[in-house]
Coordinates of C-alpha atoms in Angstrom, one line a residue:
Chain Y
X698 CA 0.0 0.0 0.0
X699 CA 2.9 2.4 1.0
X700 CA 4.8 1.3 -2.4
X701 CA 1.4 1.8 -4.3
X702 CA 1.0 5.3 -2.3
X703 CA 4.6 6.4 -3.2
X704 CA 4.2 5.6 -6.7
X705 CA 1.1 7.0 -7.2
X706 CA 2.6 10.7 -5.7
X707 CA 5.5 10.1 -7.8
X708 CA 4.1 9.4 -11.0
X709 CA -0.1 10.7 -11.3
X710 CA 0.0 14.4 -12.1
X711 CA -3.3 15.6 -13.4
X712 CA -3.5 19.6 -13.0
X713 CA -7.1 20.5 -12.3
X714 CA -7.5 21.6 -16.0
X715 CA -7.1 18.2 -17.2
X716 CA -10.1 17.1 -14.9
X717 CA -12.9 18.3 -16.9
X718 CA -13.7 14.9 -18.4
X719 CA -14.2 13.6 -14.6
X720 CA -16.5 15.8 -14.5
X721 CA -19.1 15.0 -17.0
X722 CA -22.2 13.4 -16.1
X723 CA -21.5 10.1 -17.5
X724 CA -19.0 10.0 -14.9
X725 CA -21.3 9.8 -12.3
X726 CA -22.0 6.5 -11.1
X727 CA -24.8 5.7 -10.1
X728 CA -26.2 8.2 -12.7
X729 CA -29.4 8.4 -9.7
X730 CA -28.4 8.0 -6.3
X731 CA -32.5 7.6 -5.4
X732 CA -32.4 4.5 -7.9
X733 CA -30.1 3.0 -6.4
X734 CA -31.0 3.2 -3.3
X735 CA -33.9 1.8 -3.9
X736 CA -31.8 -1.4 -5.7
X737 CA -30.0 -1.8 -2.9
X738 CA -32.8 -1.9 -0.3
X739 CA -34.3 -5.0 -2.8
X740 CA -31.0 -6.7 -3.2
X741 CA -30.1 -6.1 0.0
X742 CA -33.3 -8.2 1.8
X743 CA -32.6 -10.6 -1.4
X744 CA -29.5 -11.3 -0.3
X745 CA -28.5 -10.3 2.9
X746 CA -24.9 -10.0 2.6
X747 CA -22.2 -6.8 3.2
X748 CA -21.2 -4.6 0.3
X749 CA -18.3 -2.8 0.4
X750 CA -19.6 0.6 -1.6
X751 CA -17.8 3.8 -0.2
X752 CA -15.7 4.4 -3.2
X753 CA -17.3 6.4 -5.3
X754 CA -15.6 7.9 -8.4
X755 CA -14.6 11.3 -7.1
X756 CA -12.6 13.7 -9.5
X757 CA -11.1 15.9 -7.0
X758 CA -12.5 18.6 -9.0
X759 CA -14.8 20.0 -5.7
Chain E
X1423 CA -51.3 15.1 -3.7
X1424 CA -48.9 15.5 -0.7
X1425 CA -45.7 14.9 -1.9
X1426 CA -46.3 17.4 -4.5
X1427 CA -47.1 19.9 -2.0
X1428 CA -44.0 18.4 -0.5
X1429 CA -42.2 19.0 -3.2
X1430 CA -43.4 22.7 -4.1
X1431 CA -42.9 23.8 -0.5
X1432 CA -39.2 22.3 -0.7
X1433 CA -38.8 24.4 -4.6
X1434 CA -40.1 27.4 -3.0
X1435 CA -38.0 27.4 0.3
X1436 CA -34.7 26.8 -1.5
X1437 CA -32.9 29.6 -1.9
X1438 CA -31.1 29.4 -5.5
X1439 CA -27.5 28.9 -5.4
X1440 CA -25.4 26.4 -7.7
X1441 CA -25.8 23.2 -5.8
X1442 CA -28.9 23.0 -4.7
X1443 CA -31.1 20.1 -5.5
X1444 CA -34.3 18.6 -5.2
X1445 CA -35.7 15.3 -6.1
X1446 CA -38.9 13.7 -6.0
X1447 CA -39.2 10.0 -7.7
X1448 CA -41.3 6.9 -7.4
X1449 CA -40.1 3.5 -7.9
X1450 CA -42.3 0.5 -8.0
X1451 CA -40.9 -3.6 -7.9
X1452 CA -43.1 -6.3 -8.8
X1453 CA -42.4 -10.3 -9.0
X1454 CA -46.3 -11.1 -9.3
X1455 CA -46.4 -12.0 -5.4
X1456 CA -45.5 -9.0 -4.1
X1457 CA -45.8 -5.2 -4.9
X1458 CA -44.3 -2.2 -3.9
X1459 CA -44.7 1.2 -4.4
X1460 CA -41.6 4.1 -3.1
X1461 CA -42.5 7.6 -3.9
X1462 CA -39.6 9.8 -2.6
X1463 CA -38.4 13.1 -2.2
X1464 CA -34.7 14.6 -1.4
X1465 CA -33.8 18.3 -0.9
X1466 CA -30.1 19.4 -1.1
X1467 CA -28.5 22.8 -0.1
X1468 CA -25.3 22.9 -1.3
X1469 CA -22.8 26.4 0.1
X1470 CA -19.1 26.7 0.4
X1471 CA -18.9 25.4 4.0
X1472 CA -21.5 23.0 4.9
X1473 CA -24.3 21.0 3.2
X1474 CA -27.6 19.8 4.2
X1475 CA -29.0 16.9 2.1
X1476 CA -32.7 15.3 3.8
X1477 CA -34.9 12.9 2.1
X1478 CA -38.3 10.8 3.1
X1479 CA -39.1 7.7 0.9
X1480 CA -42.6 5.5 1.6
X1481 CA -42.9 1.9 1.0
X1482 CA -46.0 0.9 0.1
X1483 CA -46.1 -2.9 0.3
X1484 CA -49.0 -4.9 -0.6
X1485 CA -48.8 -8.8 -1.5
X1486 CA -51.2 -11.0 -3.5
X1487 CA -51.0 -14.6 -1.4
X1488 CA -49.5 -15.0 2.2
X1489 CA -48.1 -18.4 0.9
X1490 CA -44.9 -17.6 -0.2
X1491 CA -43.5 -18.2 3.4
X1492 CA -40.3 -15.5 3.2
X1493 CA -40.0 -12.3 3.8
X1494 CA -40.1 -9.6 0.5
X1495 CA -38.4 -6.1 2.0
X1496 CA -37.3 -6.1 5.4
X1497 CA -36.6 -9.4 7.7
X1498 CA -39.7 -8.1 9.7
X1499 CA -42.5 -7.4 6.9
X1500 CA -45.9 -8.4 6.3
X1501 CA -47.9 -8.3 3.5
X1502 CA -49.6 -5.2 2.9
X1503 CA -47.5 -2.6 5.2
X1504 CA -46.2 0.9 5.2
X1505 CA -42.8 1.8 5.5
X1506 CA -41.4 5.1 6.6
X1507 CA -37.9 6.1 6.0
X1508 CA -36.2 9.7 6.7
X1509 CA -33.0 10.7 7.0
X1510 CA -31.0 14.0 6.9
X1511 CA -27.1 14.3 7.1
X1512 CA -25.3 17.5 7.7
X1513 CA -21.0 18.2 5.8
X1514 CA -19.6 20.9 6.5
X1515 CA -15.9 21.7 5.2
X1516 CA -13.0 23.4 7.3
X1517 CA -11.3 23.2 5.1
X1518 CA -11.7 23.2 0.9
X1519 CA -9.8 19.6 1.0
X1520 CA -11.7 18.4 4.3
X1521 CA -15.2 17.5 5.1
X1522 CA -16.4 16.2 8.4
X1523 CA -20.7 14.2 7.8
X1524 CA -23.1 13.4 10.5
X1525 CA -26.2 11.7 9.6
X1526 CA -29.2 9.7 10.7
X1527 CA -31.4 7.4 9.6
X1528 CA -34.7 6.4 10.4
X1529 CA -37.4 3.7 9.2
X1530 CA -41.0 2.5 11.0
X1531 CA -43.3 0.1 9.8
X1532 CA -46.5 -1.6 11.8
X1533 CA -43.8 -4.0 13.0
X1534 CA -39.8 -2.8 12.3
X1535 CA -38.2 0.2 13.8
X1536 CA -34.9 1.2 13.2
X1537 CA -32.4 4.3 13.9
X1538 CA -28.9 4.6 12.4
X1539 CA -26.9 7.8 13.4
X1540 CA -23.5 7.8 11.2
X1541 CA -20.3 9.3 10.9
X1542 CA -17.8 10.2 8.3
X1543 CA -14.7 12.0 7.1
X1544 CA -12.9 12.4 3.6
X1545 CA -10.0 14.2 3.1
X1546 CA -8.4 15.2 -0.4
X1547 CA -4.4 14.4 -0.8
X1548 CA -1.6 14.2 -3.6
X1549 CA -2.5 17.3 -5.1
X1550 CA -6.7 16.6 -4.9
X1551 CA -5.8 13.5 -7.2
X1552 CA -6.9 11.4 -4.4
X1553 CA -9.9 11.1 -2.0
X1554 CA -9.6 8.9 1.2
X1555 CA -12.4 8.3 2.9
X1556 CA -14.0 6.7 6.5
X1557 CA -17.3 6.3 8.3
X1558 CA -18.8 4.7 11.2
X1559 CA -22.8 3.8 11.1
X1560 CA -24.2 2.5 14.1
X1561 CA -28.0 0.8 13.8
X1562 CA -30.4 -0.2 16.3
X1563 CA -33.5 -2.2 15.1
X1564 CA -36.7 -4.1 16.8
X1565 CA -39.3 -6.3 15.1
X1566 CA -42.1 -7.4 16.4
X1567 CA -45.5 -9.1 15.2
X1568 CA -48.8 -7.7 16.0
X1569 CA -50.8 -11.1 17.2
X1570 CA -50.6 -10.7 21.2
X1571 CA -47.0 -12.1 20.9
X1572 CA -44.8 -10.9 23.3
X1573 CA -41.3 -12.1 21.6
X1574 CA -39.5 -8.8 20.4
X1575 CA -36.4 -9.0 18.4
X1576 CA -33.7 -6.5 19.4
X1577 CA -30.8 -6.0 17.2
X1578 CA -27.9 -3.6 17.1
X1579 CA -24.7 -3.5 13.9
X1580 CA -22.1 -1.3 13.8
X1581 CA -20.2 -1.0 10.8
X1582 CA -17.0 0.6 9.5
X1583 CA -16.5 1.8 5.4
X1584 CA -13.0 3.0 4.0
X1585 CA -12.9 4.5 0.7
X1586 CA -10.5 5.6 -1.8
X1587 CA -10.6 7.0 -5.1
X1588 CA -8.3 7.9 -7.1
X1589 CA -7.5 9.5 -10.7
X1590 CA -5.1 7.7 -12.6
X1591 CA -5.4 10.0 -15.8
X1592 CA -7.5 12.9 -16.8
X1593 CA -10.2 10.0 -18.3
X1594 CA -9.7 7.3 -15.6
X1595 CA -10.8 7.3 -11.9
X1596 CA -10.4 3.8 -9.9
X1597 CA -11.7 3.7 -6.4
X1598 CA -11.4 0.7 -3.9
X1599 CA -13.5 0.6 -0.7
X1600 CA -13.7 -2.3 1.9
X1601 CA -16.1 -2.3 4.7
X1602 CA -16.3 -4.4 8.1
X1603 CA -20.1 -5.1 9.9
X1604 CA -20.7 -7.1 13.4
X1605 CA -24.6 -7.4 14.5
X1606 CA -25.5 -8.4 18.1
X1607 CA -29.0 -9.7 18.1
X1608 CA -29.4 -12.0 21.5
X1609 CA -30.2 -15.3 21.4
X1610 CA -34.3 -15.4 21.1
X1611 CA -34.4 -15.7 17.1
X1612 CA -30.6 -14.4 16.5
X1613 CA -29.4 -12.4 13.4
X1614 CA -31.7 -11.7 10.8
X1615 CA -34.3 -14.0 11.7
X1616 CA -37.9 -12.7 11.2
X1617 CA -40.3 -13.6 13.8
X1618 CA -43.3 -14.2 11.2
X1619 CA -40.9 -17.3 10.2
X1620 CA -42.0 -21.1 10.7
X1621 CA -39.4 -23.7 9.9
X1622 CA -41.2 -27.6 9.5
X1623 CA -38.7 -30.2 11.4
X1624 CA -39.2 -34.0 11.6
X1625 CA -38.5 -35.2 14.8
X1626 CA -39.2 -38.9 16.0
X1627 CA -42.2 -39.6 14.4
X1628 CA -43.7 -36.0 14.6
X1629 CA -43.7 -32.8 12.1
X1630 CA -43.3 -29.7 14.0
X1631 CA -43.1 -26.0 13.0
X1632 CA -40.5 -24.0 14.7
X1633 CA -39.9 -20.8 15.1
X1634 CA -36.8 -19.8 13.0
X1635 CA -33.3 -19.3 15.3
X1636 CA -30.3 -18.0 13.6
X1637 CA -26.7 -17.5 15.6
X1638 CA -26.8 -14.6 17.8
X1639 CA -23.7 -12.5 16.2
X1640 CA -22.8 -12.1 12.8
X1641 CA -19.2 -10.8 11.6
X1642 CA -19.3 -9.8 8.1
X1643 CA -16.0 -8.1 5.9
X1644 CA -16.5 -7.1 2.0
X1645 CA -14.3 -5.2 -0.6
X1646 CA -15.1 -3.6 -3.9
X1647 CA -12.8 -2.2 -6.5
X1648 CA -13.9 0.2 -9.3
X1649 CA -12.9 1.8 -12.9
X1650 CA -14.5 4.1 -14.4
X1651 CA -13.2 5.5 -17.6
X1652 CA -13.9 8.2 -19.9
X1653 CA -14.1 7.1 -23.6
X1654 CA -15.0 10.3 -25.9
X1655 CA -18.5 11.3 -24.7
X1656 CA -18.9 7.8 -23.1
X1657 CA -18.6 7.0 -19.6
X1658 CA -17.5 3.4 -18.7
X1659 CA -17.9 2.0 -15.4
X1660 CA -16.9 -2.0 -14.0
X1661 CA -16.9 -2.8 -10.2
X1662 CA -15.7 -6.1 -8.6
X1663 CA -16.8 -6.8 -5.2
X1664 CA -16.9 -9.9 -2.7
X1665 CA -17.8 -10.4 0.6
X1666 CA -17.5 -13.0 3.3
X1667 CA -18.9 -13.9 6.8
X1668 CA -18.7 -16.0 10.0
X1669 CA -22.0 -17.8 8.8
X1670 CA -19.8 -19.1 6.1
X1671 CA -21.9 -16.8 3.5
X1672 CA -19.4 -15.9 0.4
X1673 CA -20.3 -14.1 -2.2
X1674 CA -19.4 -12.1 -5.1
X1675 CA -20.7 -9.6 -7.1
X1676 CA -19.9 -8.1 -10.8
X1677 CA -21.3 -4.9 -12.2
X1678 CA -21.0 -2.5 -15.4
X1679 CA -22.9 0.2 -16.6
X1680 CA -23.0 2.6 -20.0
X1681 CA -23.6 6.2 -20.0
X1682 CA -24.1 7.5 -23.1
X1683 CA -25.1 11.9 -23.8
X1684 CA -26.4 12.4 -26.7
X1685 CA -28.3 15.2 -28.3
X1686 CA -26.2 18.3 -27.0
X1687 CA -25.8 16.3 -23.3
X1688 CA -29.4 17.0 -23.3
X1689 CA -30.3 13.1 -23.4
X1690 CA -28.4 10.9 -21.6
X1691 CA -28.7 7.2 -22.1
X1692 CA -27.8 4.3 -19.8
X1693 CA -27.7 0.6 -19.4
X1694 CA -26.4 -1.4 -16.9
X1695 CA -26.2 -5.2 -15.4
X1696 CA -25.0 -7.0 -12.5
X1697 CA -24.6 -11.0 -11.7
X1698 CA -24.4 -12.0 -7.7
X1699 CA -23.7 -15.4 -6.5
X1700 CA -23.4 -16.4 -2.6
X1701 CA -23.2 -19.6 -1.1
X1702 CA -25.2 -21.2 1.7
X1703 CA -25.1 -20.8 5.6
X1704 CA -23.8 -23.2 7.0
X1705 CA -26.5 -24.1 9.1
X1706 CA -28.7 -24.1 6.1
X1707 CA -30.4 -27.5 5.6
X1708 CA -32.6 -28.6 2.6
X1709 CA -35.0 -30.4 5.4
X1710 CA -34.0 -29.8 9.3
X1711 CA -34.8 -33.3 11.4
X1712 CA -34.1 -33.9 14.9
X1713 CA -32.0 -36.1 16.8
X1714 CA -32.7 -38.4 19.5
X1715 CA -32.1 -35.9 22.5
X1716 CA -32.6 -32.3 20.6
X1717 CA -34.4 -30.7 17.7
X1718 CA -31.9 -28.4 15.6
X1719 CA -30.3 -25.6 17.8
X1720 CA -30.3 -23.1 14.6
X1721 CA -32.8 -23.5 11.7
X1722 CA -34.2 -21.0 9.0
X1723 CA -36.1 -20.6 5.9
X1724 CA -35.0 -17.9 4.5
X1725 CA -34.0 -18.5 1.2
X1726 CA -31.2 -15.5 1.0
X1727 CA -29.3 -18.1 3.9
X1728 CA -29.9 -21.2 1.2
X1729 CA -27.1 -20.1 -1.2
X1730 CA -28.7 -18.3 -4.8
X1731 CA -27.6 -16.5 -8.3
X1732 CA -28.8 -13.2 -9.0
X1733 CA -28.5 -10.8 -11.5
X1734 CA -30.2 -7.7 -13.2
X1735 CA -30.0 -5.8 -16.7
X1736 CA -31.8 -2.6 -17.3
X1737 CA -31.6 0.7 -19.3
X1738 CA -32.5 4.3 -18.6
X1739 CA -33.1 7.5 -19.8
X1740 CA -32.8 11.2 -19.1
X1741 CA -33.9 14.2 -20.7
X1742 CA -32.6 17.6 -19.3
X1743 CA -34.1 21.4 -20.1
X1744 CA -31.1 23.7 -19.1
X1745 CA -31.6 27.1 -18.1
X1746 CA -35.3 26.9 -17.4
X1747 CA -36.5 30.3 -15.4
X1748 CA -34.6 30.3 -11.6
X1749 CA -33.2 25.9 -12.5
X1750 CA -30.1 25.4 -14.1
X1751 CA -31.1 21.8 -15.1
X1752 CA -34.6 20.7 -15.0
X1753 CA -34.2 16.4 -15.4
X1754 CA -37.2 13.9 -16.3
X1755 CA -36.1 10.1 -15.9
X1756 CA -37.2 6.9 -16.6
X1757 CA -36.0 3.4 -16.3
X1758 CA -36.8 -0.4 -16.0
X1759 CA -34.6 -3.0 -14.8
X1760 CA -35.3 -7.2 -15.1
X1761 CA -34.0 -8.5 -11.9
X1762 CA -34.2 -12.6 -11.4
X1763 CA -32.8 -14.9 -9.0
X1764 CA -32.2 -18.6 -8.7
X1765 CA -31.8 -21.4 -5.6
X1766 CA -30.4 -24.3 -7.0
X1767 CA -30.0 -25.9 -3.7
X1768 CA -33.5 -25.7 -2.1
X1769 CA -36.0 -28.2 -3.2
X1770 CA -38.2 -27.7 -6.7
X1771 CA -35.4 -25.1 -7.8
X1772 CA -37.2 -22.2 -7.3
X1773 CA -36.9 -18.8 -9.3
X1774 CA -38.0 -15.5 -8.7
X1775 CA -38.5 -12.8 -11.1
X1776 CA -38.9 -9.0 -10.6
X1777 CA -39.2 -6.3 -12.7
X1778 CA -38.4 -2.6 -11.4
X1779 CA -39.3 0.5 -12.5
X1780 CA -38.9 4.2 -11.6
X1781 CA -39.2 7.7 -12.6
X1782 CA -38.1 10.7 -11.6
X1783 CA -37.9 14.8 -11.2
X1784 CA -34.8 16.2 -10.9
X1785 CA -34.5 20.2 -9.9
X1786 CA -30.5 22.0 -9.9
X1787 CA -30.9 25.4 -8.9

């Protein structure tokens, strides 16, 4: 994780005007947060099991 | 009537400033037993320092036969029920690259309650390329049945989420997230077990029906991993996940999805799929049978505990009007979404499919 860490600070430079692609709405996923909500609540009693799901696709662009 | 009173009292208190939001859908499921209906609505306010996002969603739940035998939305639901769910969380932002979350949720039906205050942080690092994340959510839940029966399950789960995302590229974002859950539920009917549940157990020369009893705690760890990637107008997204448990549940789960703007970025088109698997419990039998001195210690019939295949495919679409008197983007949506799932363990191979739809009303101001 360090060596992945190190790289990554060595090597990813993406000034913020390269970002503007991140920030399209096709990037945004899910595309309707209410949706899926909704999907998870069904899947959820469906299946019953853990999701791991708080990674979502930021572009840094805030 | 009233959520579009709702909703115009929310439009008409909202201040405009970039950021704000409001949302009101309705989303409906149907697998020919059971029915449900979720109109929602969600306000945002959006400033510099802080934001404010609230939403209240209904579940209208109504079911054709009381045969079925499992339980359709919540370990604690009847046929024809009303489910109420609010919740409101409050960021604010020391700093531009900081943001501190507290939230709560809360949902009551005629026999669930349950209250969930969270916690979370995310913090922005090598140069804003990266987001690191963490939250805490703690949840406290009864069910209960409505027949002069005196059993009452409590429950309580506390859980722990780590995030980070990541751009790679000015086209590519990955994010990985991993999450950790333990439930404490006591030993009258144990984790997840729904007191309207009946399990049939042969012991001696006698059928009985049970009440169902699962183990009292329940440790459960999953991790997800995720691209997305940029592609001319086209956004791609995969996501890998698995998860494991001290039930012996294991389970994975594979998902994609399209996005596609056409039409100026005025329409935007999207389809999506998923495929699940998990195996059994292993306390999970196909028939439960007693021995000569005691009946089964821990039995169930839920079928999400029998081991299953899942998956779903559906499409959706969006048409936005920009620049529409005080709204920077007015949205309309629709979608549908197939959903089945198989249990090739349990006896006659059942199936069950589900088709999902929603629309919505999306408001940026």
């Amino acid at each position: 994780m360090t060596l992945l860490w190190w790289w990554l600070a060595a090597c990813v430079h993406v000034p913020p005007w390269q970002r503007s692609a991140l920030m399209a709405r096709c990037m945004q996923d899910p595309l309707d947060p209410g949706a899926a909500g909704f999907d998870g609540h069904v899947s959820s009693t469906r299946e019953g099991t853990l999701t791991a799901a708080g990674g979502g696709a930021a572009c840094g662009c805030d | 009537m009233r959520l579009r009173l709702t909703t115009l009292a929310l439009l008409a208190a909202t201040p405009a400033a970039a950021g704000d939001e409001v949302q009101t859908r309705v989303d409906v499921y149907t697998d020919g037993a059971v029915e449900v209906w979720a109109p929602s609505v969600r306000a945002t306010v959006d400033r510099a320092r802080f934001r404010v996002d609230g939403g209240w969603t209904v579940d209208v739940v109504s079911g054709a036969t009381a045969g079925v035998g499992v339980d359709i939305v919540s370990t604690a639901t009847t046929f024809d029920d009303l489910r109420n769910q609010a919740d409101l969380t409050v960021t604010t932002r020391p700093r531009s690259d900081r943001a501190v979350r507290v939230g709560y949720t809360g949902s009551v039906e005629s026999d669930y309650a349950s209250h969930a205050p969270s916690v979370g942080v995310t913090a922005d690092a090598l140069d804003r390329t990266a987001t690191l994340s963490a939250g805490y959510r703690a949840s406290f839940e009864s069910a209960w049945t409505n027949a002069g029966d005196p059993l009452v399950q409590r429950a309580s789960a506390h859980r722990l989420d780590l995030g980070w995302s990541q751009i790679l590229d000015p086209s590519t974002v990955v994010a990985f997230a991993a999450a950790g859950e333990g439930e404490w539920c006591g030993e009258a009917l144990g984790c997840d077990a729904s007191p309207w549940r009946w399990v049939p157990v042969r012991w001696s020369d006698a059928s009985l029906s049970l009440r169902e009893r699962h183990p009292g705690d329940r440790a459960s760890a999953a991790l997800s991993a995720k691209l997305s990637r940029r592609l001319g107008p086209i956004g791609l997204h995969a996501e890998l996940g698995g998860s494991g448990d001290t039930w012996g549940v294991w389970g994975h789960d594979e998902r994609g999805a399209v996005h596609v703007p056409l039409v100026g970025e005025r329409l935007l088109l999207s389809a999506d799929g998923r495929f699940h698997s998990q195996t059994a419990a292993t306390f999970w039998r196909r028939a439960y049978s007693g021995g000569e001195a005691a009946l089964p210690g821990w039995r169930t019939a839920d079928l999400e505990l029998a081991g299953l295949v899942g998956g779903a495919a559906g499409g959706r679409a969006e048409w936005s009007f920009f620049d529409v008197g005080p709204l920077l983007r007015l949205g309309v949506s629709g979608r549908a979404t197939r959903q089945w799932y198989a249990y090739p363990d349990v006896p006659l191979r059942p199936r069950r499919n589900a088709w999902v739809f929603g629309g919505g009303l999306d408001a940026e101001f």
